[in-house]
mmCIF file of C-alpha atoms in Angstrom:
data_model
loop_
_atom_site.group_PDB
_atom_site.id
_atom_site.type_symbol
_atom_site.label_atom_id
_atom_site.label_comp_id
_atom_site.label_asym_id
_atom_site.label_seq_id
_atom_site.Cartn_x
_atom_site.Cartn_y
_atom_site.Cartn_z
ATOM 1 C CA MET O 1 1.429 0.199 -9.120
ATOM 2 C CA GLY O 2 -0.020 -3.099 -8.220
ATOM 3 C CA ASP O 3 1.214 -4.197 -4.369
ATOM 4 C CA LEU O 4 3.217 -0.800 -3.959
ATOM 5 C CA ALA O 5 -0.624 0.676 -3.394
ATOM 6 C CA VAL O 6 -0.228 3.836 -4.735
ATOM 7 C CA GLY O 7 -2.405 6.263 -2.981
ATOM 8 C CA ALA O 8 -3.216 3.924 0.230
ATOM 9 C CA PRO O 9 -2.523 5.718 3.578
ATOM 10 C CA VAL O 10 0.243 4.667 5.690
ATOM 11 C CA LEU O 11 -0.183 2.555 8.179
ATOM 12 C CA THR O 12 1.067 2.465 11.635
ATOM 13 C CA ALA O 13 1.190 -0.995 12.845
ATOM 14 C CA PRO O 14 3.779 -1.004 15.278
ATOM 15 C CA VAL O 15 7.086 -3.733 14.884
ATOM 16 C CA GLU O 16 6.340 -6.485 16.061
ATOM 17 C CA ARG O 17 8.110 -6.441 19.809
ATOM 18 C CA ASP O 18 7.863 -9.923 20.967
ATOM 19 C CA GLN O 19 9.272 -11.819 18.048
ATOM 20 C CA ASP O 20 12.911 -12.024 17.556
ATOM 21 C CA GLY O 21 15.263 -11.869 14.629
ATOM 22 C CA LEU O 22 14.007 -9.649 11.227
ATOM 23 C CA ARG O 23 10.342 -11.110 11.426
ATOM 24 C CA PHE O 24 7.706 -9.348 10.057
ATOM 25 C CA GLU O 25 3.779 -10.063 10.513
ATOM 26 C CA ALA O 26 2.458 -6.481 9.274
ATOM 27 C CA ALA O 27 2.763 -3.656 6.797
ATOM 28 C CA GLY O 28 3.366 -0.581 7.587
ATOM 29 C CA GLY O 29 7.124 -1.597 9.003
ATOM 30 C CA PRO O 30 10.063 0.659 8.881
ATOM 31 C CA VAL O 31 11.734 2.217 6.363
ATOM 32 C CA VAL O 32 15.548 1.346 6.829
ATOM 33 C CA ALA O 33 18.068 4.113 5.161
ATOM 34 C CA LEU O 34 21.536 2.594 4.620
ATOM 35 C CA CYS O 35 23.847 5.030 3.977
ATOM 36 C CA GLY O 36 27.939 4.724 3.657
ATOM 37 C CA LEU O 37 29.776 8.025 4.972
ATOM 38 C CA VAL O 38 32.306 7.028 2.834
ATOM 39 C CA GLY O 39 33.094 4.486 0.243
ATOM 40 C CA GLY O 40 34.287 1.090 0.518
ATOM 41 C CA ALA O 41 32.164 -0.145 3.809
ATOM 42 C CA GLY O 42 29.875 -2.758 2.217
ATOM 43 C CA THR O 43 26.679 -0.431 2.243
ATOM 44 C CA SER O 44 24.649 -2.021 -0.425
ATOM 45 C CA THR O 45 26.075 -5.611 0.168
ATOM 46 C CA LEU O 46 24.455 -5.040 3.904
ATOM 47 C CA ALA O 47 21.280 -3.667 2.773
ATOM 48 C CA TYR O 48 20.595 -6.485 0.986
ATOM 49 C CA LEU O 49 21.327 -9.201 3.006
ATOM 50 C CA LEU O 50 19.424 -7.321 5.685
ATOM 51 C CA ALA O 51 16.582 -7.243 3.359
ATOM 52 C CA ARG O 52 17.379 -11.203 2.273
ATOM 53 C CA GLN O 53 16.659 -12.122 5.442
ATOM 54 C CA ALA O 54 13.829 -10.063 6.605
ATOM 55 C CA ALA O 55 12.374 -11.649 3.760
ATOM 56 C CA ARG O 56 12.790 -14.939 4.373
ATOM 57 C CA GLU O 57 11.685 -14.386 8.393
ATOM 58 C CA SER O 58 8.929 -12.799 7.864
ATOM 59 C CA SER O 59 5.014 -13.250 6.856
ATOM 60 C CA ALA O 60 4.436 -9.764 5.664
ATOM 61 C CA ALA O 61 6.665 -8.676 1.996
ATOM 62 C CA VAL O 62 9.480 -7.230 2.176
ATOM 63 C CA LEU O 63 11.243 -4.214 -0.464
ATOM 64 C CA LEU O 64 14.858 -3.724 -1.323
ATOM 65 C CA CYS O 65 15.121 -0.183 -3.207
ATOM 66 C CA GLU O 66 18.031 1.939 -4.438
ATOM 67 C CA GLY O 67 17.949 5.518 -4.320
ATOM 68 C CA GLU O 68 19.198 5.744 -8.056
ATOM 69 C CA ALA O 69 21.079 3.246 -10.320
ATOM 70 C CA LEU O 70 24.242 5.246 -11.091
ATOM 71 C CA ALA O 71 26.447 2.140 -10.956
ATOM 72 C CA GLY O 72 23.635 -0.550 -10.303
ATOM 73 C CA GLY O 73 25.279 -1.989 -7.178
ATOM 74 C CA LEU O 74 22.364 -4.187 -6.207
ATOM 75 C CA ALA O 75 20.822 -5.300 -9.544
ATOM 76 C CA VAL O 76 24.843 -6.591 -9.673
ATOM 77 C CA LEU O 77 24.961 -8.078 -6.379
ATOM 78 C CA ALA O 78 20.719 -9.887 -6.673
ATOM 79 C CA GLY O 79 21.750 -10.692 -10.175
ATOM 80 C CA CYS O 80 18.597 -9.323 -10.922
ATOM 81 C CA SER O 81 17.209 -6.017 -12.517
ATOM 82 C CA SER O 82 13.457 -4.637 -11.745
ATOM 83 C CA PRO O 83 11.406 -2.966 -15.207
ATOM 84 C CA LEU O 84 11.845 0.341 -13.309
ATOM 85 C CA GLY O 85 14.226 2.142 -10.627
ATOM 86 C CA LEU O 86 13.138 4.216 -7.643
ATOM 87 C CA THR O 87 13.400 7.474 -9.300
ATOM 88 C CA ASP O 88 12.141 6.421 -12.526
ATOM 89 C CA LEU O 89 8.949 4.970 -10.721
ATOM 90 C CA ALA O 90 8.278 8.841 -8.835
ATOM 91 C CA ALA O 91 8.820 10.585 -12.035
ATOM 92 C CA LEU O 92 5.799 8.360 -13.565
ATOM 93 C CA ILE O 93 3.644 8.784 -10.521
ATOM 94 C CA ASP O 94 4.222 12.865 -10.438
ATOM 95 C CA THR O 95 2.507 12.548 -13.946
ATOM 96 C CA GLY O 96 -0.739 10.953 -12.753
ATOM 97 C CA GLU O 97 0.384 7.396 -14.530
ATOM 98 C CA HIS O 98 0.869 4.215 -13.301
ATOM 99 C CA PRO O 99 2.779 1.709 -14.580
ATOM 100 C CA ASP O 100 1.894 -1.497 -16.609
ATOM 101 C CA GLY O 101 2.349 -4.641 -13.571
ATOM 102 C CA ALA O 102 4.267 -4.840 -10.809
ATOM 103 C CA PRO O 103 7.563 -2.266 -10.784
ATOM 104 C CA PHE O 104 10.008 -4.685 -9.192
ATOM 105 C CA ALA O 105 11.394 -7.735 -9.373
ATOM 106 C CA ARG O 106 11.088 -11.024 -7.222
ATOM 107 C CA ILE O 107 14.022 -12.307 -5.592
ATOM 108 C CA GLU O 108 15.243 -14.930 -3.489
ATOM 109 C CA ASP O 109 12.958 -15.723 -0.644
ATOM 110 C CA GLY O 110 9.993 -13.814 -1.807
ATOM 111 C CA LEU O 111 12.399 -10.576 -2.032
ATOM 112 C CA ARG O 112 10.935 -7.803 -4.124
ATOM 113 C CA LEU O 113 13.693 -5.406 -5.442
ATOM 114 C CA LEU O 114 13.707 -2.193 -7.558
ATOM 115 C CA ALA O 115 16.665 -1.610 -8.508
ATOM 116 C CA THR O 116 17.616 -0.862 -11.951
ATOM 117 C CA LEU O 117 20.884 -1.864 -14.190
ATOM 118 C CA PRO O 118 23.739 0.426 -14.019
ATOM 119 C CA ARG O 119 21.667 4.176 -16.106
ATOM 120 C CA GLN O 120 21.541 8.078 -15.873
ATOM 121 C CA SER O 121 17.706 9.120 -14.679
ATOM 122 C CA GLY O 122 16.574 12.610 -14.189
ATOM 123 C CA ALA O 123 16.574 13.345 -10.422
ATOM 124 C CA ALA O 124 13.206 12.996 -8.857
ATOM 125 C CA ARG O 125 11.480 15.102 -7.028
ATOM 126 C CA ARG O 126 10.965 14.445 -3.418
ATOM 127 C CA GLN O 127 7.684 15.160 -3.189
ATOM 128 C CA ALA O 128 7.183 12.053 -5.640
ATOM 129 C CA THR O 129 9.725 9.971 -4.202
ATOM 130 C CA GLY O 130 7.852 10.668 -0.646
ATOM 131 C CA ARG O 131 4.917 8.935 -1.999
ATOM 132 C CA VAL O 132 6.266 6.517 -3.541
ATOM 133 C CA LEU O 133 8.212 5.612 -0.406
ATOM 134 C CA SER O 134 4.979 6.238 1.532
ATOM 135 C CA ASP O 135 2.851 3.715 -0.165
ATOM 136 C CA ALA O 136 5.773 1.395 -0.223
ATOM 137 C CA ARG O 137 5.475 1.166 3.429
ATOM 138 C CA ALA O 138 1.638 1.314 3.553
ATOM 139 C CA ALA O 139 2.335 -2.058 1.824
ATOM 140 C CA HIS O 140 5.418 -3.828 3.003
ATOM 141 C CA GLY O 141 6.868 -4.513 6.588
ATOM 142 C CA LEU O 142 9.564 -3.459 5.851
ATOM 143 C CA VAL O 143 11.554 -0.910 3.635
ATOM 144 C CA VAL O 144 15.238 -0.935 2.970
ATOM 145 C CA VAL O 145 16.859 1.942 1.214
ATOM 146 C CA ASP O 146 20.348 1.938 -0.338
ATOM 147 C CA CYS O 147 21.245 5.307 -0.556
ATOM 148 C CA ARG O 148 24.771 4.032 -1.367
ATOM 149 C CA THR O 149 27.050 7.020 -0.302
ATOM 150 C CA LEU O 150 26.818 10.696 1.360
ATOM 151 C CA ASP O 151 27.637 12.042 -1.631
ATOM 152 C CA HIS O 152 24.733 10.090 -3.823
ATOM 153 C CA PRO O 153 22.740 12.889 -5.774
ATOM 154 C CA GLU O 154 19.555 11.271 -3.884
ATOM 155 C CA ALA O 155 21.157 10.587 -0.328
ATOM 156 C CA ALA O 156 19.468 13.508 1.547
ATOM 157 C CA GLY O 157 16.242 13.164 0.300
ATOM 158 C CA LEU O 158 15.593 9.805 0.826
ATOM 159 C CA LEU O 159 17.320 9.782 4.277
ATOM 160 C CA SER O 160 14.653 12.612 5.288
ATOM 161 C CA LEU O 161 12.384 9.718 4.201
ATOM 162 C CA ALA O 162 13.487 7.059 6.523
ATOM 163 C CA THR O 163 12.274 6.144 10.110
ATOM 164 C CA HIS O 164 15.326 4.348 11.191
ATOM 165 C CA VAL O 165 18.668 4.978 9.450
ATOM 166 C CA LEU O 166 22.295 2.966 9.399
ATOM 167 C CA TRP O 167 25.229 5.095 8.783
ATOM 168 C CA VAL O 168 28.097 3.037 7.551
ATOM 169 C CA LEU O 169 31.388 3.781 7.744
ATOM 170 C CA PRO O 170 35.133 1.314 7.864
ATOM 171 C CA ALA O 171 36.585 1.198 11.142
ATOM 172 C CA THR O 172 40.163 3.091 9.880
ATOM 173 C CA ASP O 173 41.232 6.163 11.248
ATOM 174 C CA THR O 174 40.519 7.979 7.804
ATOM 175 C CA ALA O 175 37.068 7.506 8.152
ATOM 176 C CA ILE O 176 36.405 7.565 11.625
ATOM 177 C CA ALA O 177 38.539 10.833 10.989
ATOM 178 C CA HIS O 178 36.054 11.979 8.363
ATOM 179 C CA ALA O 179 32.522 10.884 10.279
ATOM 180 C CA ASP O 180 34.192 13.013 12.910
ATOM 181 C CA VAL O 181 34.941 16.673 10.694
ATOM 182 C CA LEU O 182 31.618 16.171 9.639
ATOM 183 C CA LEU O 183 29.684 15.549 12.779
ATOM 184 C CA ALA O 184 31.592 18.708 14.210
ATOM 185 C CA CYS O 185 31.061 20.746 11.064
ATOM 186 C CA GLY O 186 27.097 19.831 11.323
ATOM 187 C CA ALA O 187 27.382 18.414 7.493
ATOM 188 C CA LEU O 188 25.483 14.864 8.770
ATOM 189 C CA PRO O 189 22.364 15.543 7.608
ATOM 190 C CA ALA O 190 19.586 15.720 10.010
ATOM 191 C CA PRO O 191 16.525 12.929 9.286
ATOM 192 C CA ARG O 192 13.591 14.330 10.819
ATOM 193 C CA ARG O 193 11.770 11.909 13.587
ATOM 194 C CA ALA O 194 14.193 9.052 12.600
ATOM 195 C CA ARG O 195 15.606 6.892 14.383
ATOM 196 C CA GLU O 196 19.987 6.741 13.968
ATOM 197 C CA ALA O 197 22.964 4.639 14.196
ATOM 198 C CA LEU O 198 26.588 3.977 13.592
ATOM 199 C CA VAL O 199 27.599 0.846 11.893
ATOM 200 C CA ALA O 200 31.439 0.862 11.794
ATOM 201 C CA VAL O 201 32.615 -2.250 9.632
ATOM 202 C CA ALA O 202 36.097 -3.789 10.784
ATOM 203 C CA THR O 203 38.530 -4.220 8.063
ATOM 204 C CA GLN O 204 41.071 -5.748 11.063
ATOM 205 C CA PRO O 205 40.571 -8.430 13.199
ATOM 206 C CA ARG O 206 40.699 -5.596 15.906
ATOM 207 C CA VAL O 207 38.485 -2.030 16.305
ATOM 208 C CA GLY O 208 40.123 0.543 17.969
ATOM 209 C CA ALA O 209 38.112 2.539 21.036
ATOM 210 C CA SER O 210 38.397 5.709 18.776
ATOM 211 C CA VAL O 211 34.759 4.489 16.950
ATOM 212 C CA ARG O 212 33.115 4.283 20.520
ATOM 213 C CA GLU O 213 35.187 7.736 20.761
ATOM 214 C CA LEU O 214 33.264 8.612 18.159
ATOM 215 C CA ARG O 215 29.692 7.516 19.101
ATOM 216 C CA LEU O 216 30.664 9.454 21.944
ATOM 217 C CA ARG O 217 31.264 13.116 20.464
ATOM 218 C CA ALA O 218 27.944 12.074 18.168
ATOM 219 C CA GLY O 219 26.192 12.514 21.742
ATOM 220 C CA GLU O 220 21.942 11.704 21.776
ATOM 221 C CA ARG O 221 21.663 12.068 18.274
ATOM 222 C CA ILE O 222 23.307 8.643 17.404
ATOM 223 C CA GLU O 223 21.774 6.209 19.928
ATOM 224 C CA ARG O 224 23.511 2.799 18.713
ATOM 225 C CA LEU O 225 26.900 1.704 17.719
ATOM 226 C CA LEU O 226 27.090 -1.416 15.888
ATOM 227 C CA LEU O 227 30.236 -3.255 15.595
ATOM 228 C CA VAL O 228 30.491 -5.256 12.101
ATOM 229 C CA PRO O 229 33.094 -7.821 11.822
ATOM 230 C CA HIS O 230 33.188 -7.762 8.166
ATOM 231 C CA VAL O 231 30.887 -7.280 5.652
ATOM 232 C CA PRO O 232 31.800 -10.218 3.253
ATOM 233 C CA GLU O 233 31.914 -10.385 -0.765
ATOM 234 C CA LEU O 234 28.813 -12.546 -2.113
ATOM 235 C CA PRO O 235 30.466 -14.047 -4.968
ATOM 236 C CA ARG O 236 27.821 -15.635 -6.511
ATOM 237 C CA LYS O 237 23.906 -14.953 -6.499
ATOM 238 C CA GLY O 238 22.397 -16.740 -3.537
ATOM 239 C CA ALA O 239 25.656 -16.482 -1.227
ATOM 240 C CA SER O 240 24.715 -16.579 2.768
ATOM 241 C CA GLY O 241 27.445 -13.631 3.007
ATOM 242 C CA GLY O 242 29.322 -15.250 5.735
ATOM 243 C CA GLU O 243 29.249 -16.463 9.484
ATOM 244 C CA ALA O 244 29.078 -13.155 11.033
ATOM 245 C CA VAL O 245 26.291 -12.077 9.380
ATOM 246 C CA PRO O 246 23.379 -13.307 11.470
ATOM 247 C CA SER O 247 25.021 -11.081 14.804
ATOM 248 C CA THR O 248 25.185 -8.239 12.549
ATOM 249 C CA LEU O 249 21.697 -8.668 11.926
ATOM 250 C CA ALA O 250 20.128 -9.766 14.692
ATOM 251 C CA GLN O 251 21.979 -5.819 16.413
ATOM 252 C CA ILE O 252 19.945 -4.079 13.165
ATOM 253 C CA ALA O 253 16.599 -6.314 14.001
ATOM 254 C CA THR O 254 17.091 -4.895 17.968
ATOM 255 C CA PHE O 255 16.799 -1.626 16.414
ATOM 256 C CA LEU O 256 14.908 -2.310 13.996
ATOM 257 C CA ARG O 257 11.947 -2.467 16.773
ATOM 258 C CA ARG O 258 12.226 0.589 18.057
ATOM 259 C CA SER O 259 9.925 2.314 17.142
ATOM 260 C CA PRO O 260 10.861 6.520 15.738
#
């Protein structure tokens, strides 16, 4: 398994609190899961930009992984794919085997990517996936997990393993109404021991007050509301992501520095 160190104990090093930005100096940092409440918010792009910036700033290794490559979103964004996906790796570990060599690919800024091109994979057992993410956390300063949308087959299991969760939605009336219903019906999974923030991505220049009202209705559970000007398209490999990204990532960095 190489640098993922299967079987190693989970380290408990705190996130560096005296550092600004997405700088991680020691392994055992956060496992942050990004999950779209509905499609169209740019969840995968935001996960990619977050992980790449953390890899650029950190001396500890950073891992970006995708729950299951049904659409191959992260591999397309990165212009690169890994030998194994997360569910492939979990299935292998579940049989007591180890991959030959590193299961991830290395892309810009030293970021490690665990994402394959589109394909159907068997459902991974939650215990095996948990072990992979636990070992990954022990070997990395930050692990970023793209859960895609809430109805993704592996989303609930991955969310339960995170230390921090970013719920992503477009700041539209329809998406906000959908999120409101999920909260009211108790249908939004409540990850154990994880801090949760709501990320509202603006589709228009001005964000309505209804997003803030949604945050209030969520009560103490959702501790932060992050308003994102937009999540830009990445038209080419290595694109910066636009001027709005640094301020957005700074807000997320502050959230991640709060231990679960």
